[in-house]
XYZ file of C-alpha atoms in Angstrom:
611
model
C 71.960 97.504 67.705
C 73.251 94.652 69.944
C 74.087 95.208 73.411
C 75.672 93.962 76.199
C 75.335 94.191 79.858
C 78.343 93.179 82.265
C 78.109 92.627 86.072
C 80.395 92.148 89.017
C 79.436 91.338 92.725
C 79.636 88.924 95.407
C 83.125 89.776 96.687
C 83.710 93.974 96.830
C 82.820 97.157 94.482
C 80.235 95.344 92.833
C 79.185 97.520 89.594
C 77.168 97.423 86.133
C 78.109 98.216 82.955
C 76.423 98.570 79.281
C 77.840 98.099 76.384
C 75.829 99.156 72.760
C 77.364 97.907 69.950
C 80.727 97.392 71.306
C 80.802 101.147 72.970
C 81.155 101.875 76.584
C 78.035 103.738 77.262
C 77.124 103.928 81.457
C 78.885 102.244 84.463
C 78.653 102.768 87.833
C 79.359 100.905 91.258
C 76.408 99.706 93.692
C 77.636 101.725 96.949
C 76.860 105.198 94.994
C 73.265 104.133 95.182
C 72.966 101.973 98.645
C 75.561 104.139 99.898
C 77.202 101.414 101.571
C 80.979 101.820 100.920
C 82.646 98.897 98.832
C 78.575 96.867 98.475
C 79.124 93.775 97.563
C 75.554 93.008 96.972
C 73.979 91.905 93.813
C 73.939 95.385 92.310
C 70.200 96.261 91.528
C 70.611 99.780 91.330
C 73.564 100.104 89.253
C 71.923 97.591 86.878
C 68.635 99.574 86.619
C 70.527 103.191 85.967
C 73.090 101.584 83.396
C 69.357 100.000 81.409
C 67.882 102.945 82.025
C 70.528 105.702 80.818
C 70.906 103.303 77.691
C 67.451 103.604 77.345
C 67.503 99.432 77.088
C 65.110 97.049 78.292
C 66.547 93.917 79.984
C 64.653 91.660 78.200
C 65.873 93.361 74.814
C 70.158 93.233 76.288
C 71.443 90.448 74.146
C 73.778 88.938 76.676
C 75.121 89.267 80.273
C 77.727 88.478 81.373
C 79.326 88.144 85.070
C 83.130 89.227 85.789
C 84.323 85.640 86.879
C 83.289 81.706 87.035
C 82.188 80.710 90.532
C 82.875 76.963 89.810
C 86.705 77.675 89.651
C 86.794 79.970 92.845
C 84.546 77.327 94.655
C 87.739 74.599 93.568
C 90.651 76.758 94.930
C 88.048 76.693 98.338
C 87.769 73.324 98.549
C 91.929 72.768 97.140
C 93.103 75.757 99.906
C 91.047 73.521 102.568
C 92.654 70.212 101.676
C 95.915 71.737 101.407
C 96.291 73.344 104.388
C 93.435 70.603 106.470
C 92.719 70.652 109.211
C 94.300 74.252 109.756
C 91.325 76.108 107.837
C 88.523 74.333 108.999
C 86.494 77.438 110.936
C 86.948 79.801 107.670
C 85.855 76.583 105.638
C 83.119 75.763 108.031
C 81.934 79.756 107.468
C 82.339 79.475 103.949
C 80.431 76.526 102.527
C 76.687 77.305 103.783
C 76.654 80.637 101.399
C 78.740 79.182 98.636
C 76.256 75.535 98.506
C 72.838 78.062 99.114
C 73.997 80.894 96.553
C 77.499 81.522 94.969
C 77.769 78.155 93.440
C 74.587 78.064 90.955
C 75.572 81.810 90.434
C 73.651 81.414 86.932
C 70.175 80.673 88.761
C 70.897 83.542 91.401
C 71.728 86.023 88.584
C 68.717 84.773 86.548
C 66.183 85.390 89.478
C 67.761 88.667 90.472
C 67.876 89.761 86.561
C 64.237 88.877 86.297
C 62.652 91.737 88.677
C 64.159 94.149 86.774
C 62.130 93.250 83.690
C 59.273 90.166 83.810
C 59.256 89.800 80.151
C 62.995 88.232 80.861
C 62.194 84.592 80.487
C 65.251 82.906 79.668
C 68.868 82.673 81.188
C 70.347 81.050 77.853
C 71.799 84.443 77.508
C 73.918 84.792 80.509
C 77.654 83.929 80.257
C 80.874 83.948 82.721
C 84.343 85.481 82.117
C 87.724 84.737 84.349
C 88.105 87.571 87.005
C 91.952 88.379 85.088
C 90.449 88.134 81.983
C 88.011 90.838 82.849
C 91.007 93.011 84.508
C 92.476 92.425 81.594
C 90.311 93.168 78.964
C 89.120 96.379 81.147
C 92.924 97.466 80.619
C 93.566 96.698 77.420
C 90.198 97.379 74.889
C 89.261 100.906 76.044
C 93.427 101.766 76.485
C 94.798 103.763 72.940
C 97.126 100.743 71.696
C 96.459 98.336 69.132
C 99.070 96.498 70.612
C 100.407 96.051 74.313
C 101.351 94.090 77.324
C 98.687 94.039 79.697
C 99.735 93.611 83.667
C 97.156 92.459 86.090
C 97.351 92.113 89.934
C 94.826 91.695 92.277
C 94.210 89.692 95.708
C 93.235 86.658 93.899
C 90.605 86.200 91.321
C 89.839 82.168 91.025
C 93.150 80.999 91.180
C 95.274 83.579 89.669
C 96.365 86.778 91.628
C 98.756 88.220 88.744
C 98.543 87.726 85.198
C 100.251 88.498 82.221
C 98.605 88.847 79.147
C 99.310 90.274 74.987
C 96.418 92.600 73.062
C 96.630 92.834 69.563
C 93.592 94.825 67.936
C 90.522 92.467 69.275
C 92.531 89.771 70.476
C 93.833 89.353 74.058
C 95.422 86.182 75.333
C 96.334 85.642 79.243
C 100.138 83.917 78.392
C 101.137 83.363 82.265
C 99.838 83.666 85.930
C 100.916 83.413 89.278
C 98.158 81.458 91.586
C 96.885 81.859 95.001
C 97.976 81.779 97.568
C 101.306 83.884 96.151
C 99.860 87.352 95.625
C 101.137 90.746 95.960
C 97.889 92.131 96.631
C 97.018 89.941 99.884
C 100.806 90.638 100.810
C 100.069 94.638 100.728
C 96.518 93.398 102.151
C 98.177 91.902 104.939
C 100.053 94.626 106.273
C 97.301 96.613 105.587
C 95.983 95.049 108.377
C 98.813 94.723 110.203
C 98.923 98.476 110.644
C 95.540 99.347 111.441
C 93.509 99.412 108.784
C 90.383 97.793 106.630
C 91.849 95.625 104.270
C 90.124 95.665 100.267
C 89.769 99.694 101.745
C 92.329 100.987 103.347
C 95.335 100.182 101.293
C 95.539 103.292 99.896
C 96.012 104.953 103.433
C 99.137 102.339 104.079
C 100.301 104.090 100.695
C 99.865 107.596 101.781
C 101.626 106.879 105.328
C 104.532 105.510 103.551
C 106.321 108.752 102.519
C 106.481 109.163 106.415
C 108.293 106.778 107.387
C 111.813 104.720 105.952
C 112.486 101.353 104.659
C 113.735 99.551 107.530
C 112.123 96.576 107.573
C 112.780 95.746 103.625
C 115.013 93.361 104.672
C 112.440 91.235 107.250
C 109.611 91.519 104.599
C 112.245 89.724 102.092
C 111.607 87.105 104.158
C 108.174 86.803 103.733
C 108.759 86.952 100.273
C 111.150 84.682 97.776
C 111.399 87.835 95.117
C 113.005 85.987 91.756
C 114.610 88.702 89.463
C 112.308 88.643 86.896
C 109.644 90.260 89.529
C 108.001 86.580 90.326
C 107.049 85.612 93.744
C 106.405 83.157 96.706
C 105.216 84.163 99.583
C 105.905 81.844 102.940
C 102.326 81.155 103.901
C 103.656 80.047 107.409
C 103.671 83.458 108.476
C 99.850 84.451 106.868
C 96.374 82.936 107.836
C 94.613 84.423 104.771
C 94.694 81.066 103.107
C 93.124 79.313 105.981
C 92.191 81.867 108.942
C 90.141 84.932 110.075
C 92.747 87.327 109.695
C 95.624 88.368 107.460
C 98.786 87.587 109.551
C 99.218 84.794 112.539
C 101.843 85.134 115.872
C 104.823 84.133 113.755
C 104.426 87.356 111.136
C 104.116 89.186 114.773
C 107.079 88.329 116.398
C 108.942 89.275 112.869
C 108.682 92.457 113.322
C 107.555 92.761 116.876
C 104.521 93.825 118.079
C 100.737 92.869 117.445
C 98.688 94.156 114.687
C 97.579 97.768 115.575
C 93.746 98.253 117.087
C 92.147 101.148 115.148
C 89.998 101.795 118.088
C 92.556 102.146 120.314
C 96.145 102.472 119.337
C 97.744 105.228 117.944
C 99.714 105.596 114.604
C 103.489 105.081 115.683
C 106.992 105.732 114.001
C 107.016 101.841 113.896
C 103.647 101.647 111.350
C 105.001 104.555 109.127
C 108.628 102.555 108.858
C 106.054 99.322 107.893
C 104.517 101.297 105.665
C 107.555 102.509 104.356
C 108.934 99.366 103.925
C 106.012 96.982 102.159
C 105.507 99.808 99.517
C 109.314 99.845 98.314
C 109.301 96.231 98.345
C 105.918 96.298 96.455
C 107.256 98.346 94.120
C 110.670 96.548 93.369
C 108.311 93.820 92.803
C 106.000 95.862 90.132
C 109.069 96.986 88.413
C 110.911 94.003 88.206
C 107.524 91.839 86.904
C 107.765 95.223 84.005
C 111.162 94.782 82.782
C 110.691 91.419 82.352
C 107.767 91.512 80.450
C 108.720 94.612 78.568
C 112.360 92.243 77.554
C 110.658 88.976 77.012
C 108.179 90.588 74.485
C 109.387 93.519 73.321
C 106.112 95.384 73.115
C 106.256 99.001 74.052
C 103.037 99.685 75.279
C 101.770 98.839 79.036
C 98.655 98.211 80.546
C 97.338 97.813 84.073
C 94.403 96.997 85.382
C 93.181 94.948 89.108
C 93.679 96.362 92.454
C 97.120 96.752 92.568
C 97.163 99.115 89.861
C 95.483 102.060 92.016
C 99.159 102.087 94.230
C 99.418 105.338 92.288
C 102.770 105.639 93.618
C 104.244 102.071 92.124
C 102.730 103.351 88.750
C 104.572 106.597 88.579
C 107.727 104.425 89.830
C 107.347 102.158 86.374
C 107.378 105.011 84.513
C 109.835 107.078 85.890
C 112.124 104.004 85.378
C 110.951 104.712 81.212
C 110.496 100.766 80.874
C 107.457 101.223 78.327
C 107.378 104.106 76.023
C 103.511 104.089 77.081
C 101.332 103.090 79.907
C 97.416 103.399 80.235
C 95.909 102.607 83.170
C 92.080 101.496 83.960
C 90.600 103.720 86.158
C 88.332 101.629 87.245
C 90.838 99.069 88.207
C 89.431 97.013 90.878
C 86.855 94.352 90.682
C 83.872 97.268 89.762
C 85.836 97.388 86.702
C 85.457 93.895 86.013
C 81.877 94.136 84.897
C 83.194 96.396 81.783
C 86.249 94.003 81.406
C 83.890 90.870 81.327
C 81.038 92.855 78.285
C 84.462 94.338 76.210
C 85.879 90.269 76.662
C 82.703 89.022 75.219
C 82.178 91.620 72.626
C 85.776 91.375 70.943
C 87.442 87.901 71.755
C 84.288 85.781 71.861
C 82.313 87.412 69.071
C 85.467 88.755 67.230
C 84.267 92.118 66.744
C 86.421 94.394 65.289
C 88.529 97.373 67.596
C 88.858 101.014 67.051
C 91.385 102.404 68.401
C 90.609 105.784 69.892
C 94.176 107.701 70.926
C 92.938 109.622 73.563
C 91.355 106.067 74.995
C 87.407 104.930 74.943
C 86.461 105.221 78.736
C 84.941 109.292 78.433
C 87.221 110.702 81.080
C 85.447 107.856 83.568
C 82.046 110.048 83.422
C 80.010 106.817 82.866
C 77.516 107.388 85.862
C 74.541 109.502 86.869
C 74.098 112.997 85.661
C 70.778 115.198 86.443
C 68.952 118.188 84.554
C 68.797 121.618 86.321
C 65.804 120.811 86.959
C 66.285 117.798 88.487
C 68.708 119.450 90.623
C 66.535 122.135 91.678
C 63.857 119.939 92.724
C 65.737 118.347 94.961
C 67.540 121.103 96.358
C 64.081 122.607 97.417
C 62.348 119.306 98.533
C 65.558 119.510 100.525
C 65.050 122.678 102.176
C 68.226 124.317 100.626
C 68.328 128.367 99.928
C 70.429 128.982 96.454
C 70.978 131.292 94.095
C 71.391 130.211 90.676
C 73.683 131.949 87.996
C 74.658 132.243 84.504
C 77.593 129.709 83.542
C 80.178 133.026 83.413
C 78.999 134.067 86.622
C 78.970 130.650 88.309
C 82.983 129.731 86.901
C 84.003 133.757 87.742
C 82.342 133.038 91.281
C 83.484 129.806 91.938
C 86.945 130.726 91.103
C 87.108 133.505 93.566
C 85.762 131.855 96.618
C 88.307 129.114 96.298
C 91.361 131.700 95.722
C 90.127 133.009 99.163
C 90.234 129.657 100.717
C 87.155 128.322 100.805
C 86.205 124.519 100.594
C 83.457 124.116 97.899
C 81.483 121.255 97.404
C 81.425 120.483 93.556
C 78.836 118.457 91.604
C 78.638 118.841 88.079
C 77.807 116.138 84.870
C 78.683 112.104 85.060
C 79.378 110.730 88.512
C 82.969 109.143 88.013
C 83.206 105.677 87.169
C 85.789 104.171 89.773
C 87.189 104.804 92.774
C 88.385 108.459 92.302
C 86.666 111.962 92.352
C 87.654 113.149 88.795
C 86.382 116.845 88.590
C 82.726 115.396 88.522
C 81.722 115.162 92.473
C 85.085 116.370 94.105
C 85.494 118.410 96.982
C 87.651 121.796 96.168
C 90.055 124.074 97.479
C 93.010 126.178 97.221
C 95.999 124.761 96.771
C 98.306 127.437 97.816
C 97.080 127.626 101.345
C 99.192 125.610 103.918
C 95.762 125.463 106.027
C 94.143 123.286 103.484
C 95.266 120.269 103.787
C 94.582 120.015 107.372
C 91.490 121.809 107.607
C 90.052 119.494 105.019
C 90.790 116.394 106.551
C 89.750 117.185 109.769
C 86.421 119.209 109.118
C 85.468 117.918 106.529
C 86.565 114.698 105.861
C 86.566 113.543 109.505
C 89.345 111.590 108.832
C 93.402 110.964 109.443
C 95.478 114.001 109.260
C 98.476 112.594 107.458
C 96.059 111.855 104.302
C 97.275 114.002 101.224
C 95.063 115.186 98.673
C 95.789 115.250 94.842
C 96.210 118.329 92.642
C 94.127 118.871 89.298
C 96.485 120.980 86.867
C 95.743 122.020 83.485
C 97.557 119.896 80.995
C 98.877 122.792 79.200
C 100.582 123.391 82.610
C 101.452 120.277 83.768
C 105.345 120.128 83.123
C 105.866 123.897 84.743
C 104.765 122.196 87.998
C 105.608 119.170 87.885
C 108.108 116.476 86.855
C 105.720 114.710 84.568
C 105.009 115.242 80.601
C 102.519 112.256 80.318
C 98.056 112.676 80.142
C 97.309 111.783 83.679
C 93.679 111.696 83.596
C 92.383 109.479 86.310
C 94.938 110.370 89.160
C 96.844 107.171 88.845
C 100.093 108.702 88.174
C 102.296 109.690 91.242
C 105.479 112.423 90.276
C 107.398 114.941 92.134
C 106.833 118.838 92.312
C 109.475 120.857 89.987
C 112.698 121.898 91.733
C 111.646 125.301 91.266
C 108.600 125.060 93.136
C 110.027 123.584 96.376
C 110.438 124.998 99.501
C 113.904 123.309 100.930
C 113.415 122.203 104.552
C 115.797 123.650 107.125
C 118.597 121.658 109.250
C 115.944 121.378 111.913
C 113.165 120.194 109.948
C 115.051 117.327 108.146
C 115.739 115.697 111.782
C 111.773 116.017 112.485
C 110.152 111.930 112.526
C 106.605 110.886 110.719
C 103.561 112.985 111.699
C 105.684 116.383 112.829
C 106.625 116.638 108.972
C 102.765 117.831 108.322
C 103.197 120.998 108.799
C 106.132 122.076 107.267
C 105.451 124.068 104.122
C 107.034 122.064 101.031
C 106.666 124.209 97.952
C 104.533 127.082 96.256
C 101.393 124.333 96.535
C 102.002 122.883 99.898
C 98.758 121.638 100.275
C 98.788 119.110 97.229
C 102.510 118.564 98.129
C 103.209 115.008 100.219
C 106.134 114.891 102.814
C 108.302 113.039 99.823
C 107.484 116.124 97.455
C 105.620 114.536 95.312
C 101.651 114.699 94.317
C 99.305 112.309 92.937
C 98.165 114.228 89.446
C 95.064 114.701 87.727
C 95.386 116.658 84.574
C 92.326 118.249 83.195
C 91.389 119.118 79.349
C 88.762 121.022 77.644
C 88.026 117.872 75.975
C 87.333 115.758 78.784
C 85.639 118.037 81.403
C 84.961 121.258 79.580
C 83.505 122.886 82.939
C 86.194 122.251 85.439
C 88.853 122.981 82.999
C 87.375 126.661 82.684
C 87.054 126.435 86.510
C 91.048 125.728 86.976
C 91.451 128.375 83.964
C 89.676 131.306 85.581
C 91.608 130.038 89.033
C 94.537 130.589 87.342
C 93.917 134.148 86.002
C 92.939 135.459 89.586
C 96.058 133.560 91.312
C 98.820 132.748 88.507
C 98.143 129.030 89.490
C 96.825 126.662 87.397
C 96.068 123.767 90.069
C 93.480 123.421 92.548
C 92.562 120.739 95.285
C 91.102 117.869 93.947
C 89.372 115.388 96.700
C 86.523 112.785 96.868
C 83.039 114.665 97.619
C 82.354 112.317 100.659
C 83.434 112.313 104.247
C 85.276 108.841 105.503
C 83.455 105.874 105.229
C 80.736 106.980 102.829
C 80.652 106.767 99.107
C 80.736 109.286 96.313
C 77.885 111.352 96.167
C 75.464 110.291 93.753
C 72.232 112.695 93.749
C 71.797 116.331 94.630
C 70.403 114.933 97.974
C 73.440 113.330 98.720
C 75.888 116.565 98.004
C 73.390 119.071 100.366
C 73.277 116.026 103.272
C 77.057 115.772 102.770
C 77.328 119.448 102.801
C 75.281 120.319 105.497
C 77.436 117.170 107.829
C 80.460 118.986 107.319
C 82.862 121.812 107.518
C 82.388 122.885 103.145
C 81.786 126.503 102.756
C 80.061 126.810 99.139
C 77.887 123.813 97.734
C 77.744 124.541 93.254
C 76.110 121.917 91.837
C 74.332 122.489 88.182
C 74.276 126.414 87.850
C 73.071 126.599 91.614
C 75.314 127.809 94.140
C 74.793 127.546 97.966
C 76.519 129.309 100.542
C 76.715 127.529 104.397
C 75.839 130.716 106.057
C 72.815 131.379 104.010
C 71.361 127.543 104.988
C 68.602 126.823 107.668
C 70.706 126.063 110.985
C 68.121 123.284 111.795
C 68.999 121.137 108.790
C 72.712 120.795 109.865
C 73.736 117.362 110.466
C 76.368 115.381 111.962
C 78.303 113.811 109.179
C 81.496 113.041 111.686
C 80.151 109.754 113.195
C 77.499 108.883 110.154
C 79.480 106.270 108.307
C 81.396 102.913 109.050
C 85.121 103.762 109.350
C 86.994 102.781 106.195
């Protein structure tokens, strides 16, 4: 038995992984535990459950390995600095103490965090260092179904690179060209992620889901930002950015472009103008994505597609790529941000270092993303009492049949059951529920319960058997990185009157049979659920479906803004008890609001940092 460990940290999403003889066994991000969003903390916690649930000593793992090599990053520093000198000096100035004291003898840091985890781990001979694309790209490619495929990465910027390209055939994967900082499309979606208000490496996927609000208008001033070549390369004109150099995304000259100041969360309000920017970056971000995909898919004639870094979670450029039927096949990493680098960085060194063989499993290796926690019913009773929670528990019949009913009268249920997801999306294993048909829903959820912005849509989970009666998709969306439009027949055509309605006034309108799960645009960002996978929230969905003739529910992250995934039964009855959820069902244990002590309520609507 030989086994690997693989670890990312230091920047955002830092994670663990473990690998046993080349098979993905637990993974799971640092901020489930420390329940700090995005920790980017040396991730003791994830380490000790991914040793644990392998049942692994450290001192028996046979190597580590970290997602990237801190002596590169530390040379595009010091190159960005002397580049751009003296513009960058106060960013430089900030930067060197931490990167001389710690990040830049990462291999003694890791070795004397590594050895409280096990004292009989004496030697650091074992610990290696992969490149930050090379783990993107591995993390796409090894667990994906192919034997063969172009793999895609795009990020903010690794060490140099910020997108890659890159061929897997069976165990091998070679990286055959990059683009290098500071040309990136992820710090140019980054940017006016900022530019409009919110936290950049966190809050891109908001600028995505204001988009369908608003229309392209500004295409045209972003094009000159960026020199976009035909085959989907890129420069971007770093006179109008301070990443490189600076404190803050975008400088006075990207202002007066397009005419006002970046937008203060804490005071200003979401305008016409930010939905039009939003609009505008994702189209160009997509033209981008699909021009960088024909080119590949012509200069290499390979039919399969992977993705993998940060850019692949804009769910919506994904679906774009596919509608345009470039690649016959695309897989996806769900874990496609730098948390997913740790797996990346073990599958790198099990199969192109140590040239162990691949098997290719079709429906892919990463277990529906359920890599994390999971607890007994026991455990989950003991911590539901030391709690002070009042439930019932049922048989499994009784608990779907219950479940299933309380949702088809519109009630938002808190549901925790199996593996914590791997990644940044609720899969079916800590999501929050509800009832898709209700034109309520959406906004109820979002404002009671997930104390956050109202324009935020949530995704449906549809069984796959189902899938193409709903929507205009025929493709195993598993992981909710897939964005496609609701079937024809399933829309609700707006009126005259409604068409002329601007941004935040389209809300309301109901769109189609599901109007909940449906965005302005009419389309949804789908989850589709199989026996296989998740055995217990496809019979949920199925019994849904008998009562209502509708085989999608509301699929949402069990959190409220700000705060991680829940990880323990602790976590789901504070989270439930801080917000607006009717119905808690976690193991065979269901808990309804009204039948819980008043005094243990809490206020969950200020708790967390603002993401």
């Amino acid at each position: 038995m030989r086994s690997i460990l693989g670890i990312s940290a230091f920047y955002h999403d830092s994670a663990a992984c473990i690998l046993v003889d080349g098979k993905i066994i637990a993974a799971a991000q640092e901020e489930r535990f420390t329940r700090k969003k995005h920790d980017p903390n040396y991730p003791i916690n994830a380490i000790d459950f991914v040793l644990k649930y392998a049942n692994i000593k450290l001192s028996e793992v046979d190597q580590i390995v970290f997602f990237e090599k801190p002596f590169l990053k530390f040379e595009r520093l010091l190159e960005t600095y002397v580049a751009f000198a003296p513009k960058g000096f106060v960013s430089f100035a900030k930067a060197m103490p931490i990167w001389i004291k710690e990040k830049l003898f990462q291999k003694n840091l890791l070795f004397n965090k590594l050895k409280k985890h096990d004292p009989n781990y004496k030697s650091d001979e074992n610990i290696f260092f992969s490149d930050h694309h090379l783990s993107h790209a591995a993390s796409a490619f090894f667990p994906s179904p192919f034997d063969e495929a172009i793999v895609l990465t795009a990020d903010g910027v690794g060490e140099w690179a910020t997108t890659t390209v890159a061929i897997g055939k069976n165990e091998n994967l070679e990286i055959k060209k990059e683009i290098h900082f500071p040309h990136s499309i992820g710090l140019l979606y980054s940017a006016f992620t900022y530019y409009t208000g919110f936290k950049v490496n966190s809050g891109e996927y908001k600028l995505m889901g204001l988009a369908p609000y608003g229309e392209p208008i500004y295409e045209d001033r972003i094009k000159q930002l960026v020199d976009l070549k035909d085959d989907g390369t890129f420069r971007l004109d770093q006179t109008y950015f301070n990443y490189a150099t600076g404190l803050t995304m975008t400088n006075k000259k990207f202002n007066n472009l397009f005419g006002q100041k970046p937008r203060n969360p804490n005071k200003d309000k979401i305008t016409q103008f930010h939905m039009d920017i939003a609009a505008s970056i994702q189209k160009v971000t997509e033209e981008i994505m699909i021009n960088l995909a024909k080119s590949i898919r012509k200069e290499y004639g390979i039919k399969n597609l992977c993705l993998a870094g940060g850019v692949a979670l804009n769910c919506v450029a994904n679906g774009k790529i596919l509608k345009e039927k470039i690649f016959d096949h695309i897989w996806i990493q769900p874990a496609a941000g730098d948390a997913g680098g740790s797996l990346g960085a073990a599958l790198a060194l099990w199969h192109i270092d140590q040239g162990n063989k691949r098997l290719v499993n079709l429906n892919d290796d990463m277990k529906g993303s359920y890599l994390g926690t999971e607890f007994s019913q026991d455990e989950i009773e003991k911590e539901l009492r030391t709690a002070g929670a009042n439930f019932q528990t049922l048989k499994y019949d009784e608990l779907i049949d219950k479940t299933a009913n309380l949702l088809s009268n519109e009630k938002a249920i808190g549901w925790f059951q199996g593996r914590m997801e791997f990644g940044p999306r609720a899969l079916g294993g800590r999501s929050i529920l509800g009832d898709p048909r209700s034109d309520k829903m959406q906004k109820n959820l979002n404002l009671k319960v997930k104390y956050r912005e109202n324009f935020r849509p949530f995704a449906p989970s549809v069984l796959r058997d189902d899938l193409s009666n709903w929507f205009d998709l025929n493709l195993d969306s598993p992981y909710m990185l897939l964005v496609a439009n609701i079937n024809s027949d399933k829309i609700i055509h707006m009126t005259n009157d409604q068409k002329k309605l601007f941004g935040i006034d389209k809300l309301n309108i109901k769109r189609s049979d599901i109007p909940a799960v449906t965005h302005v645009d009419y389309s949804a960002r789908i989850q589709t659920v199989t026996q296989k996978t998740n055995s217990r929230y496809y019979d949920l969905i199925a019994r849904f479906k008998e009562l209502t003739g509708c085989p999608v529910i509301i699929n949402t992250s069990f959190n409220v803004r700000g705060e991680p995934l829940v990880n323990s039964p602790t976590d789901a009855y504070n989270c439930f008890m801080g917000t607006e959820l009717d119905y808690l069902v976690i193991g065979n244990c269901i808990l309804d609001k009204s039948q819980q002590d008043p005094n243990l309520k809490k206020d969950y609507s200020k708790e967390f940092e603002l993401d």
